[in-house]
JSON list of C-alpha atoms in Angstrom, two decimals:
[
{"chain": "A", "resi": 1, "resn": "HIS", "atom": "CA", "xyz": [-2.24, 2.93, -87.12]},
{"chain": "A", "resi": 2, "resn": "CYS", "atom": "CA", "xyz": [-0.43, 1.75, -90.09]},
{"chain": "A", "resi": 3, "resn": "SER", "atom": "CA", "xyz": [-2.39, -0.49, -92.79]},
{"chain": "A", "resi": 4, "resn": "TYR", "atom": "CA", "xyz": [-0.70, -2.04, -95.47]},
{"chain": "A", "resi": 5, "resn": "VAL", "atom": "CA", "xyz": [-0.72, -5.19, -97.77]},
{"chain": "A", "resi": 6, "resn": "LEU", "atom": "CA", "xyz": [2.44, -7.21, -98.24]},
{"chain": "A", "resi": 7, "resn": "LEU", "atom": "CA", "xyz": [2.48, -9.00, -101.60]},
{"chain": "A", "resi": 8, "resn": "TRP", "atom": "CA", "xyz": [5.01, -11.31, -103.05]},
{"chain": "A", "resi": 9, "resn": "ARG", "atom": "CA", "xyz": [4.93, -11.45, -106.85]},
{"chain": "A", "resi": 10, "resn": "ARG", "atom": "CA", "xyz": [6.89, -13.36, -109.52]},
{"chain": "A", "resi": 11, "resn": "GLY", "atom": "CA", "xyz": [6.43, -11.41, -112.75]},
{"chain": "A", "resi": 12, "resn": "SER", "atom": "CA", "xyz": [2.54, -10.68, -112.88]},
{"chain": "A", "resi": 13, "resn": "ALA", "atom": "CA", "xyz": [1.81, -13.93, -110.66]},
{"chain": "A", "resi": 14, "resn": "VAL", "atom": "CA", "xyz": [0.94, -13.11, -107.13]},
{"chain": "A", "resi": 15, "resn": "LEU", "atom": "CA", "xyz": [2.27, -15.68, -104.81]},
{"chain": "A", "resi": 16, "resn": "THR", "atom": "CA", "xyz": [1.19, -14.28, -101.49]},
{"chain": "A", "resi": 17, "resn": "ALA", "atom": "CA", "xyz": [-1.19, -11.46, -100.32]},
{"chain": "A", "resi": 18, "resn": "ALA", "atom": "CA", "xyz": [-0.97, -10.54, -96.69]},
{"chain": "A", "resi": 19, "resn": "ASN", "atom": "CA", "xyz": [-0.86, -13.96, -94.99]},
{"chain": "A", "resi": 20, "resn": "LEU", "atom": "CA", "xyz": [-2.52, -15.72, -97.66]},
{"chain": "A", "resi": 21, "resn": "MET", "atom": "CA", "xyz": [-0.97, -18.17, -99.93]},
{"chain": "A", "resi": 22, "resn": "VAL", "atom": "CA", "xyz": [-2.19, -17.39, -103.53]},
{"chain": "A", "resi": 23, "resn": "THR", "atom": "CA", "xyz": [-0.10, -19.80, -105.42]},
{"chain": "A", "resi": 24, "resn": "ARG", "atom": "CA", "xyz": [-1.03, -23.49, -105.49]},
{"chain": "A", "resi": 25, "resn": "ASP", "atom": "CA", "xyz": [2.38, -24.42, -105.20]},
{"chain": "A", "resi": 26, "resn": "SER", "atom": "CA", "xyz": [2.88, -26.23, -101.62]},
{"chain": "A", "resi": 27, "resn": "ARG", "atom": "CA", "xyz": [6.66, -25.66, -101.90]},
{"chain": "A", "resi": 28, "resn": "PHE", "atom": "CA", "xyz": [6.09, -21.99, -101.02]},
{"chain": "A", "resi": 29, "resn": "ARG", "atom": "CA", "xyz": [5.39, -20.75, -97.53]},
{"chain": "A", "resi": 30, "resn": "LEU", "atom": "CA", "xyz": [5.64, -17.50, -95.59]},
{"chain": "A", "resi": 31, "resn": "VAL", "atom": "CA", "xyz": [7.76, -17.43, -92.50]},
{"chain": "A", "resi": 32, "resn": "ASP", "atom": "CA", "xyz": [7.26, -14.74, -89.77]},
{"chain": "A", "resi": 33, "resn": "GLY", "atom": "CA", "xyz": [4.48, -13.23, -91.93]},
{"chain": "A", "resi": 34, "resn": "TYR", "atom": "CA", "xyz": [6.68, -11.64, -94.64]},
{"chain": "A", "resi": 35, "resn": "ASN", "atom": "CA", "xyz": [9.68, -13.92, -95.49]},
{"chain": "A", "resi": 36, "resn": "LEU", "atom": "CA", "xyz": [9.20, -16.29, -98.53]},
{"chain": "A", "resi": 37, "resn": "GLU", "atom": "CA", "xyz": [10.40, -19.65, -98.37]},
{"chain": "A", "resi": 38, "resn": "ILE", "atom": "CA", "xyz": [10.86, -22.09, -101.22]},
{"chain": "A", "resi": 39, "resn": "ASN", "atom": "CA", "xyz": [11.52, -25.77, -100.40]},
{"chain": "A", "resi": 40, "resn": "LYS", "atom": "CA", "xyz": [12.94, -28.25, -102.81]},
{"chain": "A", "resi": 41, "resn": "VAL", "atom": "CA", "xyz": [14.16, -25.53, -105.14]},
{"chain": "A", "resi": 42, "resn": "MET", "atom": "CA", "xyz": [14.38, -26.27, -108.68]},
{"chain": "A", "resi": 43, "resn": "PRO", "atom": "CA", "xyz": [16.23, -24.65, -111.59]},
{"chain": "A", "resi": 44, "resn": "GLN", "atom": "CA", "xyz": [12.90, -22.97, -113.00]},
{"chain": "A", "resi": 45, "resn": "ASP", "atom": "CA", "xyz": [12.52, -21.27, -109.53]},
{"chain": "A", "resi": 46, "resn": "ALA", "atom": "CA", "xyz": [15.43, -18.93, -110.63]},
{"chain": "A", "resi": 47, "resn": "GLY", "atom": "CA", "xyz": [14.56, -15.29, -111.49]},
{"chain": "A", "resi": 48, "resn": "ASP", "atom": "CA", "xyz": [13.19, -12.21, -109.73]},
{"chain": "A", "resi": 49, "resn": "TYR", "atom": "CA", "xyz": [10.70, -12.25, -106.73]},
{"chain": "A", "resi": 50, "resn": "VAL", "atom": "CA", "xyz": [9.13, -9.06, -105.84]},
{"chain": "A", "resi": 51, "resn": "CYS", "atom": "CA", "xyz": [8.14, -7.94, -102.25]},
{"chain": "A", "resi": 52, "resn": "GLN", "atom": "CA", "xyz": [5.48, -5.27, -102.62]},
{"chain": "A", "resi": 53, "resn": "ILE", "atom": "CA", "xyz": [4.24, -3.13, -99.82]},
{"chain": "A", "resi": 54, "resn": "SER", "atom": "CA", "xyz": [0.97, -1.38, -100.71]},
{"chain": "A", "resi": 55, "resn": "ASP", "atom": "CA", "xyz": [0.48, 1.44, -98.37]},
{"chain": "A", "resi": 56, "resn": "GLY", "atom": "CA", "xyz": [-0.56, 4.24, -100.72]},
{"chain": "A", "resi": 57, "resn": "ASP", "atom": "CA", "xyz": [2.85, 4.41, -102.17]},
{"chain": "A", "resi": 58, "resn": "ASN", "atom": "CA", "xyz": [3.67, 1.04, -103.81]},
{"chain": "A", "resi": 59, "resn": "ARG", "atom": "CA", "xyz": [7.26, 0.01, -102.79]},
{"chain": "A", "resi": 60, "resn": "ASP", "atom": "CA", "xyz": [8.92, -2.87, -104.55]},
{"chain": "A", "resi": 61, "resn": "GLN", "atom": "CA", "xyz": [11.80, -4.78, -103.13]},
{"chain": "A", "resi": 62, "resn": "ILE", "atom": "CA", "xyz": [13.32, -7.26, -105.83]},
{"chain": "A", "resi": 63, "resn": "HIS", "atom": "CA", "xyz": [15.18, -10.33, -104.79]},
{"chain": "A", "resi": 64, "resn": "THR", "atom": "CA", "xyz": [16.85, -12.20, -107.55]},
{"chain": "A", "resi": 65, "resn": "VAL", "atom": "CA", "xyz": [17.19, -16.07, -106.92]},
{"chain": "A", "resi": 66, "resn": "GLU", "atom": "CA", "xyz": [19.89, -17.62, -108.63]},
{"chain": "A", "resi": 67, "resn": "ILE", "atom": "CA", "xyz": [20.20, -21.48, -108.86]},
{"chain": "A", "resi": 68, "resn": "LEU", "atom": "CA", "xyz": [23.73, -22.69, -108.88]},
{"chain": "A", "resi": 69, "resn": "GLY", "atom": "CA", "xyz": [24.36, -26.12, -110.32]},
{"chain": "A", "resi": 70, "resn": "GLU", "atom": "CA", "xyz": [26.50, -28.85, -108.78]},
{"chain": "A", "resi": 71, "resn": "LYS", "atom": "CA", "xyz": [30.16, -28.56, -109.80]}
]
């Protein structure tokens, strides 16, 4: 059977590991086990978020969050 750990990282900071919330920021939560949701998003939340699957080979999927200001 497949055993792997899914991590969400921002830079070197680990946000989630498997289904554990590592970050103390309560605006972040996991949806359906692997989707990262950020509530009340703020300008400083912009940047790259990395979804990393550790299964022997590390596979990184980078998601860039852009915060668009009001026009």
